[in-house]
């Protein structure tokens, strides 16, 4: 039996219209991304060796990907030697089980968390909830999203789609505050008081990590608020969940990434809080450190020569902020933890092409190339996008069944390909176009076309094909 | 010089005026033009939509047609970009080393029009006359795939009678993107909406670019809005003279 595309989630093109129509969202996201773009240009422009730094970042990551197995073993060894425990998780379920088990052993039911994409990817919070454990997000934006029962819409600024007064109303309701203004300082103070209580009583902290140094076993979290540092230093036990691609070989490599990351992401010269820890230290909490190394499809990505560069990503979100598609739809239309250009290439690779929602993402791009231009580790996102589109077409040719064979894009592509291979057929197609269009022409313009082509004329007119093609003019002239 | 014109399917069929303009312009500059009617399409639309196999015969066809050409001029930055950026990769995947070799030998002789004039022929003033207020949209592929740099601007600034108006947020995509404009037409429309907003801010009568496909999208949306602003390909501006004014629709 042929496999049909499966996913419970809608495709990008099904969702985009809904978000495009949300004028407040368009305004919030447009404003935020335009501002950060400008700032990013300024702080990257002031480094004379920015391009060399990008190239170094790319090369270090490439070296890691070419020898990932060796670096992983080296990391395990150095973390263990420093008093930490390394766990290996093949997929989301396994990772969630490991974390749940570790918390159960301590007989705790509440944990504090620092914002982590990786734990979002495996839906750790849900798994913990099912096991009767409450995970409190402590990153301010992530807390807002959690309180709202919403999903994050940006990898760095998860609440980018909300404005101040929306947040004020949320805090008043969920944190039981009677009077609250929508001044940033007041909002931050309200969150601070709420979080502080929880930090002080938490026995277990959960974090992600930005980098793990194979040579020393050091894990790094960079952030802006200090809440992450509270999560990683106050509790007795720290559990870090890390995708296996986050490795860098040596301590000195941090020099490169600690410049690339903050400038690309928050447009700062340095992150306000940079926390590094190596295993455990007697008398200085945490006394237990568990590192869960997650595969969850990453080795599959690694095996694809063109797709592999996706794993270089340091989750800076510069590509989201520059992307004209993301700017207009926001993150939710992607139905993925990783939205924007990086999501468009990472998600289908992690979830597989049978997932129709994920497989719609490589098409959610005009291939304008702005993402490639800003990526601090030079991931050629347009190249991976077209590569994945190629894989999707091949996949559909094999598994798509009759529905795909009848698909209008597919039919059109096949027809055109046939025509382009022969001058005679091509010229005949030009003639068919010239004659056929007469049905739709009105006042020298085509404003309504049938079928799939109506998606062009819904928004744009089309000038009819002129009576004489260039080749006819050329023939007559000579 | 004997110049082979690779016109591209969109120009041949929908915008013959651009092809004529290239012929007039290059002849005016003293070159002879050759147009081989066996040419069809560069394959970009197929390649970018994921139809890789369908692109291979077009790469072969291109090489066969132009192997001996002195210079191949393409009045479309995105098609020229496709040829430069992706033809070597496509040739590589066929495992046909002769094809790979022919592609790599041919590429240095393949030029987008503005690059051909400025970088190859070293001409910035082509003696054009175009008395209109004009803004220029640097299409994404001309900027970020082909890297034409400021060649089109140098040419435009030397056109007599032309009043140049800087386009705000010029570097942002217009939302065309080939089949993207259809598959994700809502998003594409939102993008072109903002592009048009910026074009209107310039007060220009005409928006110029080096790609008719982007102009077809921008112009089509402006026409739907009855904006009164027109789109004209760079070649047509450059071909226009006092004796033979262009830019009419
Ligand atoms: S793909 Fe590049 S720009 Fe985008 S988040 Fe990753 S590192 Fe940043």
XYZ file of C-alpha atoms and ligand atoms in Angstrom:
735
model
C 0.000 0.000 0.000
C 1.197 3.503 -0.791
C 1.906 5.734 2.171
C -0.111 8.945 2.265
C 1.342 12.018 3.892
C 0.502 12.149 7.551
C 0.425 14.804 10.194
C -2.138 16.033 12.633
C -0.819 19.565 12.209
C -1.831 21.954 9.430
C 0.597 22.915 6.675
C 2.219 26.328 6.537
C 0.102 27.466 3.626
C -3.053 26.417 5.444
C -2.160 28.475 8.508
C -0.372 31.505 7.144
C -3.500 33.385 6.075
C -4.887 33.252 9.594
C -1.821 34.868 11.120
C -1.371 37.335 8.263
C -4.833 38.650 9.024
C -3.912 39.389 12.660
C -2.956 43.053 12.378
C -1.784 43.376 15.986
C 0.519 40.401 15.547
C 1.873 41.809 12.270
C 2.566 45.091 14.009
C 4.211 43.532 17.082
C 6.452 41.214 15.113
C 7.253 43.713 12.386
C 8.293 46.286 14.933
C 10.391 43.871 17.010
C 12.227 42.291 14.097
C 12.938 45.603 12.343
C 14.401 47.050 15.540
C 16.630 44.096 16.316
C 17.768 43.831 12.691
C 19.028 47.372 12.744
C 20.835 46.862 16.062
C 22.374 43.635 14.824
C 23.748 45.367 11.747
C 25.373 47.959 13.976
C 27.106 45.565 16.375
C 28.281 43.130 13.711
C 29.436 46.008 11.541
C 31.720 47.329 14.245
C 33.865 44.172 14.245
C 36.442 44.367 11.468
C 36.872 40.589 11.497
C 33.170 39.665 11.530
C 33.400 37.730 8.264
C 36.465 35.841 9.489
C 34.642 35.026 12.720
C 31.732 33.606 10.751
C 34.124 31.495 8.740
C 35.830 30.237 11.923
C 32.441 29.388 13.407
C 31.532 27.467 10.291
C 34.803 25.582 10.208
C 34.700 24.601 13.887
C 31.167 23.303 13.507
C 32.064 21.446 10.341
C 34.940 19.766 12.124
C 32.589 18.736 14.936
C 30.073 17.249 12.495
C 32.773 15.330 10.667
C 33.945 13.709 13.905
C 30.882 13.862 16.087
C 31.243 10.367 17.522
C 34.750 11.061 18.800
C 33.793 14.374 20.337
C 30.774 12.861 22.062
C 32.902 10.202 23.708
C 35.435 12.817 24.731
C 32.643 14.909 26.230
C 31.265 11.947 28.153
C 34.690 11.229 29.528
C 35.374 14.759 30.672
C 31.928 15.288 32.197
C 32.247 12.021 34.115
C 35.744 12.890 35.280
C 34.378 16.184 36.631
C 31.731 14.396 38.690
C 28.779 14.554 36.305
C 26.682 11.708 34.937
C 26.025 11.353 31.200
C 22.831 9.775 29.858
C 22.154 8.941 26.207
C 18.698 9.413 24.743
C 17.876 8.148 21.269
C 14.565 9.981 21.066
C 12.151 12.248 22.890
C 10.483 9.472 24.874
C 13.738 8.143 26.153
C 14.942 11.591 27.166
C 11.686 12.348 28.965
C 11.838 9.030 30.798
C 15.375 9.678 31.943
C 14.497 13.117 33.295
C 11.276 11.924 34.942
C 13.104 9.048 36.582
C 15.814 11.352 37.937
C 13.206 13.643 39.496
C 11.231 10.722 40.940
C 14.326 9.369 42.604
C 14.518 12.636 44.525
C 10.796 12.437 45.310
C 10.267 15.962 44.059
C 7.156 17.250 42.315
C 8.322 20.741 41.371
C 11.274 21.852 39.291
C 12.477 25.177 37.930
C 13.500 25.436 34.306
C 15.557 27.780 32.238
C 14.305 28.340 28.711
C 15.447 25.482 26.540
C 14.482 24.744 22.982
C 15.640 21.172 23.295
C 13.226 20.416 26.126
C 10.482 22.120 24.107
C 11.381 19.893 21.178
C 10.824 16.755 23.249
C 7.806 18.271 25.035
C 9.378 17.629 28.411
C 6.970 19.853 30.336
C 4.015 17.791 29.146
C 5.735 14.524 29.967
C 6.554 15.788 33.456
C 3.018 16.972 33.957
C 1.734 13.523 33.073
C 4.051 12.176 35.749
C 2.679 14.628 38.299
C 5.663 16.977 38.168
C 5.272 20.723 37.636
C 7.988 22.462 35.662
C 8.064 26.214 36.141
C 9.524 28.200 33.259
C 11.680 30.991 34.643
C 12.716 32.858 31.528
C 10.455 35.897 31.538
C 9.117 35.480 28.026
C 8.788 31.738 28.445
C 6.904 32.326 31.696
C 4.507 34.641 29.854
C 3.920 31.998 27.224
C 3.448 29.318 29.908
C 0.991 31.410 31.908
C -0.969 32.181 28.766
C -1.137 28.491 27.878
C 0.307 29.597 24.553
C 3.157 28.334 22.418
C 6.366 30.189 21.833
C 6.617 32.063 18.546
C 10.301 32.947 18.359
C 13.303 30.962 19.496
C 14.794 33.836 21.400
C 11.872 36.077 22.224
C 9.106 33.502 22.693
C 6.532 36.175 23.527
C 7.447 38.424 20.598
C 3.846 38.254 19.466
C 2.530 39.848 22.660
C 2.673 43.502 23.610
C 2.948 45.077 27.047
C -0.695 45.563 27.836
C -1.492 42.004 26.848
C 1.204 40.875 29.310
C -0.082 43.157 32.073
C -3.550 41.647 31.792
C -2.127 38.161 31.881
C -0.058 38.800 35.024
C -2.975 40.399 36.821
C -5.096 37.384 36.169
C -2.642 34.525 36.631
C -0.462 35.919 39.416
C -3.350 37.470 41.325
C -2.093 41.028 41.228
C -4.656 43.700 41.701
C -2.882 46.806 40.444
C -0.203 46.648 37.782
C 0.905 49.110 35.126
C 2.228 48.065 31.738
C 5.627 49.684 32.343
C 8.422 47.180 31.610
C 9.977 47.733 35.051
C 6.709 46.982 36.830
C 6.062 43.913 34.745
C 9.570 42.637 35.399
C 9.229 43.264 39.127
C 5.971 41.322 39.282
C 7.604 38.359 37.576
C 10.676 38.684 39.758
C 8.752 38.454 43.016
C 6.856 35.452 41.753
C 9.941 33.655 40.493
C 12.144 34.371 43.504
C 9.863 32.393 45.825
C 10.174 29.429 43.526
C 13.930 29.655 43.006
C 14.528 29.540 46.739
C 12.563 26.400 47.348
C 13.508 24.442 44.221
C 15.611 21.329 44.735
C 15.955 20.488 41.069
C 16.794 22.687 38.119
C 16.458 21.790 34.459
C 18.370 23.548 31.733
C 19.366 23.337 28.137
C 22.757 24.469 27.051
C 24.264 26.603 24.329
C 27.600 24.854 24.140
C 29.316 21.815 25.613
C 33.091 21.740 25.471
C 34.363 18.242 24.714
C 37.850 18.946 26.033
C 36.795 20.089 29.522
C 33.224 18.826 29.963
C 32.032 22.382 30.503
C 28.461 23.316 29.648
C 27.484 26.922 28.934
C 24.216 28.810 29.157
C 24.098 32.380 27.911
C 21.109 34.567 28.733
C 19.919 38.046 29.507
C 18.013 37.919 32.752
C 19.998 35.874 35.266
C 17.086 33.550 35.849
C 18.975 30.848 34.022
C 21.889 31.291 36.383
C 19.508 30.909 39.329
C 18.222 27.641 37.857
C 21.679 26.264 37.231
C 23.278 27.282 40.522
C 20.681 27.287 43.342
C 19.162 23.769 43.241
C 20.937 20.683 44.616
C 20.472 18.784 41.389
C 20.893 20.080 37.864
C 19.654 18.191 34.829
C 20.764 19.501 31.445
C 19.240 18.266 28.226
C 21.409 18.883 25.189
C 21.184 18.028 21.512
C 24.281 16.139 20.455
C 25.166 18.851 17.937
C 25.879 21.435 20.623
C 29.454 20.275 21.090
C 32.485 22.391 20.435
C 35.924 20.825 20.612
C 37.978 23.077 22.840
C 37.673 25.715 25.510
C 39.376 28.251 23.251
C 36.672 27.758 20.599
C 34.299 29.565 22.942
C 36.123 32.730 22.015
C 34.590 32.549 18.548
C 31.063 31.627 19.565
C 30.850 34.021 22.483
C 31.277 36.786 19.927
C 29.061 35.341 17.220
C 26.098 34.415 19.380
C 25.201 37.570 21.340
C 25.824 39.899 18.417
C 23.659 37.793 16.120
C 20.884 37.122 18.578
C 20.209 40.000 20.935
C 22.475 42.417 19.074
C 24.577 42.827 22.208
C 28.348 42.753 22.416
C 28.110 40.245 25.221
C 25.276 38.501 26.982
C 24.571 39.908 30.440
C 24.775 36.433 32.006
C 27.176 33.757 30.836
C 27.162 30.710 33.075
C 29.674 27.901 32.680
C 29.873 24.786 34.805
C 32.045 21.734 34.753
C 30.661 18.690 36.568
C 30.155 19.363 40.262
C 32.114 21.142 42.981
C 32.052 20.075 46.639
C 30.154 22.433 48.885
C 28.922 24.537 46.001
C 25.554 23.533 44.615
C 24.441 21.711 42.566
C 25.927 18.569 44.043
C 24.534 16.362 41.328
C 24.816 17.069 37.607
C 23.132 14.985 34.929
C 23.742 15.579 31.256
C 21.181 14.035 28.902
C 22.541 13.874 25.358
C 19.721 13.763 22.855
C 19.752 12.379 19.332
C 16.077 12.541 18.291
C 16.787 12.450 14.558
C 20.084 14.338 14.583
C 22.247 11.449 13.410
C 19.857 11.097 10.482
C 20.483 14.741 9.579
C 24.199 14.160 9.966
C 24.088 11.402 7.377
C 22.872 13.805 4.662
C 25.782 15.648 3.132
C 23.861 18.795 2.157
C 21.482 18.793 5.104
C 24.254 18.276 7.652
C 25.110 21.973 7.912
C 21.724 22.463 9.590
C 23.323 21.049 12.730
C 25.771 23.951 12.836
C 22.965 26.178 14.096
C 23.653 27.992 17.358
C 20.014 29.103 17.699
C 20.803 32.787 17.513
C 17.577 33.589 15.649
C 19.169 36.129 13.302
C 17.571 34.276 10.399
C 14.119 34.661 11.928
C 14.604 38.363 12.449
C 15.643 38.985 8.858
C 13.160 36.635 7.203
C 10.401 38.456 5.281
C 8.104 35.451 5.586
C 8.556 35.095 9.348
C 8.151 38.842 9.733
C 4.638 38.623 8.338
C 3.283 35.345 9.650
C 5.069 35.062 12.987
C 6.243 31.764 14.400
C 2.990 29.938 15.036
C 2.237 29.357 11.351
C 5.240 27.006 11.248
C 3.703 24.571 13.762
C 7.170 23.759 14.922
C 9.306 24.473 17.952
C 11.801 25.912 15.512
C 10.112 28.520 13.313
C 11.522 30.772 10.610
C 14.224 29.759 8.159
C 16.059 27.442 10.563
C 12.770 25.740 11.412
C 11.971 25.395 7.730
C 15.085 23.287 7.258
C 15.500 21.618 10.658
C 11.925 20.515 11.345
C 11.352 18.458 8.187
C 14.691 16.770 8.691
C 13.923 15.873 12.310
C 10.281 14.908 11.796
C 10.635 13.260 8.390
C 8.957 13.914 5.047
C 5.904 11.753 5.736
C 4.809 14.520 8.064
C 2.909 16.823 5.705
C 3.033 19.790 8.066
C 6.818 19.571 8.369
C 7.184 18.892 4.650
C 5.338 22.124 3.846
C 8.017 24.218 5.551
C 10.772 24.165 2.911
C 8.251 25.877 0.632
C 7.587 28.625 3.183
C 10.366 30.701 1.690
C 10.816 32.922 -1.337
C 14.481 31.852 -1.383
C 15.505 35.485 -0.997
C 18.716 34.430 0.721
C 18.689 37.031 3.495
C 18.946 34.264 6.117
C 22.152 32.901 4.627
C 23.635 36.358 4.582
C 23.131 36.892 8.327
C 23.731 33.389 9.675
C 26.748 33.637 11.998
C 27.886 30.115 11.138
C 27.141 30.505 7.416
C 24.496 27.834 7.043
C 23.460 28.024 3.402
C 19.771 27.894 4.213
C 18.533 28.449 0.617
C 20.704 25.564 -0.528
C 19.245 23.271 2.134
C 15.720 24.503 1.350
C 16.035 23.615 -2.343
C 17.741 20.351 -1.441
C 14.830 19.421 0.814
C 12.302 20.450 -1.835
C 14.093 18.063 -4.158
C 13.877 15.312 -1.534
C 10.186 16.022 -1.013
C 9.420 15.771 -4.734
C 11.367 12.513 -4.955
C 9.609 11.218 -1.870
C 6.219 12.140 -3.333
C 7.029 10.643 -6.715
C 7.656 7.356 -4.890
C 5.010 7.465 -2.183
C 2.539 10.164 -3.129
C 0.108 7.926 -4.973
C -2.548 9.162 -7.334
C -3.254 12.330 -5.339
C 0.240 13.564 -6.024
C 0.167 12.579 -9.692
C -2.973 14.683 -10.110
C -1.595 17.605 -8.096
C -1.742 20.726 -10.272
C 1.798 21.874 -9.472
C 3.130 18.455 -10.300
C 1.172 18.250 -13.543
C 2.282 21.760 -14.501
C 5.909 21.018 -13.731
C 5.900 17.832 -15.775
C 4.216 19.541 -18.691
C 6.630 22.469 -18.684
C 9.648 20.189 -18.316
C 8.538 18.267 -21.371
C 7.993 21.470 -23.326
C 11.358 22.960 -22.356
C 13.179 19.901 -23.630
C 12.087 20.529 -27.207
C 11.895 23.733 -29.208
C 8.839 22.537 -31.090
C 6.846 21.670 -27.995
C 7.922 24.895 -26.297
C 6.746 27.033 -29.202
C 3.489 25.094 -29.347
C 2.940 25.791 -25.632
C 3.484 29.509 -26.290
C 0.766 29.363 -28.943
C -1.617 27.497 -26.654
C -1.046 30.179 -24.031
C -1.722 32.980 -26.498
C -4.966 31.414 -27.672
C -6.151 30.080 -24.326
C -5.721 33.367 -22.523
C -8.341 35.056 -24.713
C -11.001 33.479 -22.502
C -9.702 35.390 -19.522
C -8.630 38.685 -21.026
C -10.599 41.783 -20.209
C -9.554 45.329 -21.107
C -6.082 44.149 -21.997
C -5.508 42.532 -18.621
C -6.071 39.140 -17.029
C -7.597 39.460 -13.594
C -9.142 36.062 -13.086
C -7.583 32.700 -13.826
C -8.984 29.257 -13.032
C -7.715 26.534 -10.717
C -4.369 26.838 -8.991
C -3.532 29.912 -11.086
C -6.333 31.807 -9.376
C -3.912 32.109 -6.468
C -1.939 34.461 -8.696
C -4.900 36.532 -9.847
C -6.448 36.701 -6.365
C -3.856 39.367 -5.608
C -2.312 40.447 -8.888
C -3.230 41.213 -12.473
C -1.389 39.540 -15.287
C -0.466 41.148 -18.562
C -1.514 38.841 -21.388
C 1.126 37.159 -23.507
C 1.868 39.635 -26.334
C 0.844 38.695 -29.868
C 4.397 38.305 -30.984
C 6.999 36.445 -28.979
C 10.579 37.619 -29.108
C 11.595 34.653 -31.224
C 8.959 35.561 -33.824
C 10.193 39.145 -33.904
C 13.745 37.887 -34.330
C 12.756 35.585 -37.176
C 10.885 38.340 -38.978
C 13.763 40.733 -38.513
C 16.495 38.555 -39.958
C 32.055 41.355 -29.830
C 29.694 38.642 -30.928
C 27.147 38.277 -28.154
C 24.843 35.281 -27.770
C 21.560 36.266 -26.220
C 20.072 33.794 -23.760
C 16.755 35.495 -23.331
C 14.972 33.106 -20.903
C 11.460 31.739 -21.324
C 9.699 34.460 -19.338
C 11.222 37.240 -21.438
C 10.739 35.453 -24.731
C 7.082 34.767 -24.094
C 5.819 37.535 -21.824
C 8.312 40.371 -22.174
C 9.615 40.398 -25.749
C 10.239 44.137 -25.317
C 13.123 43.355 -23.001
C 14.756 41.137 -25.586
C 14.359 43.767 -28.290
C 15.833 46.350 -25.942
C 18.913 44.194 -25.339
C 19.372 43.772 -29.076
C 19.031 47.517 -29.766
C 21.278 48.456 -26.880
C 24.106 46.078 -27.695
C 23.941 46.864 -31.396
C 24.100 50.553 -30.567
C 27.249 49.796 -28.601
C 28.719 48.141 -31.684
C 28.223 44.452 -30.992
C 26.631 41.758 -33.078
C 23.886 39.678 -31.543
C 23.064 36.084 -32.079
C 19.829 34.492 -30.901
C 19.548 30.744 -31.193
C 15.874 29.737 -31.289
C 16.696 26.286 -29.894
C 16.925 27.899 -26.443
C 14.057 27.522 -23.985
C 14.473 27.877 -20.221
C 17.305 27.851 -17.658
C 15.429 25.432 -15.397
C 15.277 27.648 -12.349
C 11.585 27.154 -11.769
C 11.993 23.395 -11.770
C 15.092 23.377 -9.664
C 13.696 25.686 -7.011
C 10.461 23.740 -6.788
C 12.326 20.499 -6.203
C 12.225 19.002 -9.698
C 15.945 18.310 -9.904
C 15.919 15.578 -12.539
C 13.931 17.781 -14.878
C 16.705 20.387 -14.785
C 19.478 18.177 -16.105
C 18.417 18.208 -19.808
C 18.240 22.008 -19.664
C 21.798 22.252 -18.361
C 22.923 19.988 -21.195
C 20.977 22.026 -23.728
C 22.529 25.255 -22.462
C 26.044 23.866 -22.729
C 25.453 22.509 -26.230
C 24.033 25.813 -27.469
C 26.690 28.102 -26.055
C 29.845 26.015 -25.803
C 31.528 28.092 -28.517
C 29.992 31.460 -27.624
C 32.226 34.444 -27.112
C 29.876 35.857 -24.504
C 26.405 34.833 -23.378
C 24.246 37.672 -22.086
C 21.190 36.982 -19.929
C 18.837 39.892 -19.189
C 17.616 38.252 -15.992
C 19.641 38.294 -12.803
C 17.862 35.345 -11.288
C 18.311 33.111 -14.347
C 21.960 34.148 -14.622
C 22.229 33.409 -10.892
C 20.721 29.984 -11.418
C 23.281 29.235 -14.116
C 26.250 30.425 -12.083
C 25.224 29.058 -8.706
C 23.518 25.785 -9.506
C 24.658 24.527 -12.920
C 27.991 23.280 -11.546
C 26.158 21.453 -8.746
C 23.645 19.904 -11.120
C 26.408 18.845 -13.488
C 28.241 17.262 -10.570
C 25.256 15.130 -9.576
C 25.062 13.590 -13.066
C 28.493 12.032 -12.615
C 29.242 13.119 -16.190
C 32.672 14.680 -15.940
C 32.600 15.994 -19.506
C 29.466 17.972 -18.679
C 31.053 19.260 -15.475
C 34.061 20.421 -17.444
C 31.993 22.130 -20.131
C 29.923 23.957 -17.513
C 32.961 25.234 -15.675
C 34.580 26.384 -18.916
C 31.448 28.137 -20.093
C 30.502 29.953 -16.872
C 33.121 32.748 -17.059
C 31.547 33.758 -20.376
C 27.983 33.951 -19.042
C 26.900 37.431 -17.926
C 23.859 39.152 -16.578
C 23.256 42.289 -18.667
C 24.361 44.975 -16.190
C 27.420 42.989 -15.143
C 28.301 42.492 -18.802
C 28.173 46.214 -19.478
C 29.947 47.457 -16.364
C 32.368 44.686 -15.444
C 33.137 43.134 -18.802
C 32.779 46.013 -21.296
C 33.686 48.670 -18.676
C 30.896 50.982 -19.806
C 28.829 52.900 -17.298
C 27.288 55.432 -19.662
C 25.437 53.713 -22.470
C 24.125 56.987 -23.880
C 20.548 56.434 -22.797
C 17.814 59.009 -22.318
C 14.814 58.288 -20.109
C 12.990 61.308 -18.745
C 11.135 59.773 -15.791
C 11.325 59.574 -12.029
C 12.582 56.057 -11.418
C 13.180 53.861 -8.391
C 15.200 50.673 -8.485
C 14.369 47.392 -6.782
C 17.491 45.238 -6.455
C 15.989 41.777 -6.744
C 17.143 39.160 -4.223
C 18.855 36.935 -6.734
C 20.682 39.848 -8.317
C 21.906 40.821 -4.874
C 22.491 37.640 -2.971
C 22.928 34.927 -5.582
C 24.562 36.710 -8.487
C 26.140 39.578 -6.520
C 25.781 42.157 -9.296
C 26.642 44.791 -6.733
C 25.966 48.348 -7.819
C 26.404 47.805 -11.573
C 22.724 48.568 -12.314
C 22.878 51.730 -10.212
C 26.000 52.962 -11.986
C 24.220 52.509 -15.297
C 21.008 54.199 -14.160
C 22.824 57.183 -12.694
C 24.294 57.906 -16.122
C 20.965 57.909 -17.910
C 20.086 61.428 -19.046
C 16.764 62.841 -17.991
C 16.333 60.138 -15.365
C 15.505 61.287 -11.885
C 16.567 58.600 -9.425
C 14.622 57.963 -6.215
C 16.080 55.727 -3.508
C 13.758 52.867 -2.495
C 13.248 52.416 1.268
C 13.887 48.842 2.535
C 15.202 48.109 -0.933
C 16.990 44.934 0.150
C 13.800 43.230 1.237
C 12.250 40.575 -0.994
C 9.152 41.505 -3.020
C 7.606 38.110 -2.317
C 7.749 36.630 -5.796
C 9.932 33.577 -5.282
C 8.728 31.589 -8.319
C 6.143 29.019 -7.302
C 6.178 30.566 -3.800
C 3.917 33.298 -5.210
C 1.288 30.656 -5.883
C 1.881 28.036 -3.228
C 2.060 30.620 -0.453
C 0.109 33.331 -2.214
C -1.229 34.922 0.994
C 2.253 35.487 2.360
C 3.543 36.556 -1.031
C 0.746 39.128 -1.291
C 1.575 40.499 2.155
C 5.195 40.918 1.105
C 4.435 42.665 -2.157
C 1.975 44.892 -0.317
C 4.808 46.275 1.777
C 7.092 46.547 -1.253
C 4.494 48.636 -3.068
C 4.067 50.805 0.004
C 7.786 51.611 -0.191
C 7.715 52.179 -3.942
C 4.895 54.685 -3.475
C 6.933 56.517 -0.842
C 9.542 57.342 -3.480
C 7.095 59.215 -5.643
C 8.479 57.373 -8.669
C 6.467 56.821 -11.830
C 8.411 53.722 -12.720
C 9.977 50.874 -10.785
C 12.961 49.296 -12.514
C 14.651 45.954 -11.844
C 16.908 43.466 -13.580
C 14.330 40.660 -13.364
C 11.045 40.620 -15.224
C 9.657 37.846 -13.031
C 9.823 40.039 -9.921
C 8.470 42.954 -11.944
C 5.593 40.821 -13.188
C 4.666 40.209 -9.551
C 5.177 43.792 -8.336
C 3.623 45.292 -11.467
C 0.680 42.888 -11.345
C -0.066 43.830 -7.760
C 0.333 47.552 -8.506
C -2.010 47.222 -11.448
C -4.580 45.523 -9.225
C -4.326 48.513 -6.894
C -4.624 50.909 -9.851
C -1.537 52.572 -8.439
C -0.550 54.302 -11.659
C 3.059 53.217 -11.202
C 4.603 51.087 -13.913
C 7.398 48.547 -13.993
C 10.118 48.540 -16.640
C 13.083 46.247 -17.097
C 16.525 47.817 -16.776
C 17.367 46.882 -20.372
C 14.479 48.952 -21.671
C 15.627 52.008 -19.754
C 19.146 51.595 -21.105
C 17.979 51.037 -24.687
C 15.875 54.144 -24.641
C 17.222 57.243 -26.453
C 15.884 60.621 -27.420
C 15.341 59.355 -30.968
C 13.830 56.088 -29.828
C 12.177 56.647 -26.468
C 11.238 53.489 -24.582
C 9.430 52.611 -21.417
C 5.992 52.778 -22.971
C 3.552 50.027 -22.210
S 20.395 29.060 11.236
Fe 22.035 30.527 11.584
S 20.963 32.489 11.794
Fe 19.402 30.903 12.038
S 19.292 30.539 14.244
Fe 20.761 29.080 13.442
S 22.741 30.058 13.650
Fe 21.215 31.651 13.848
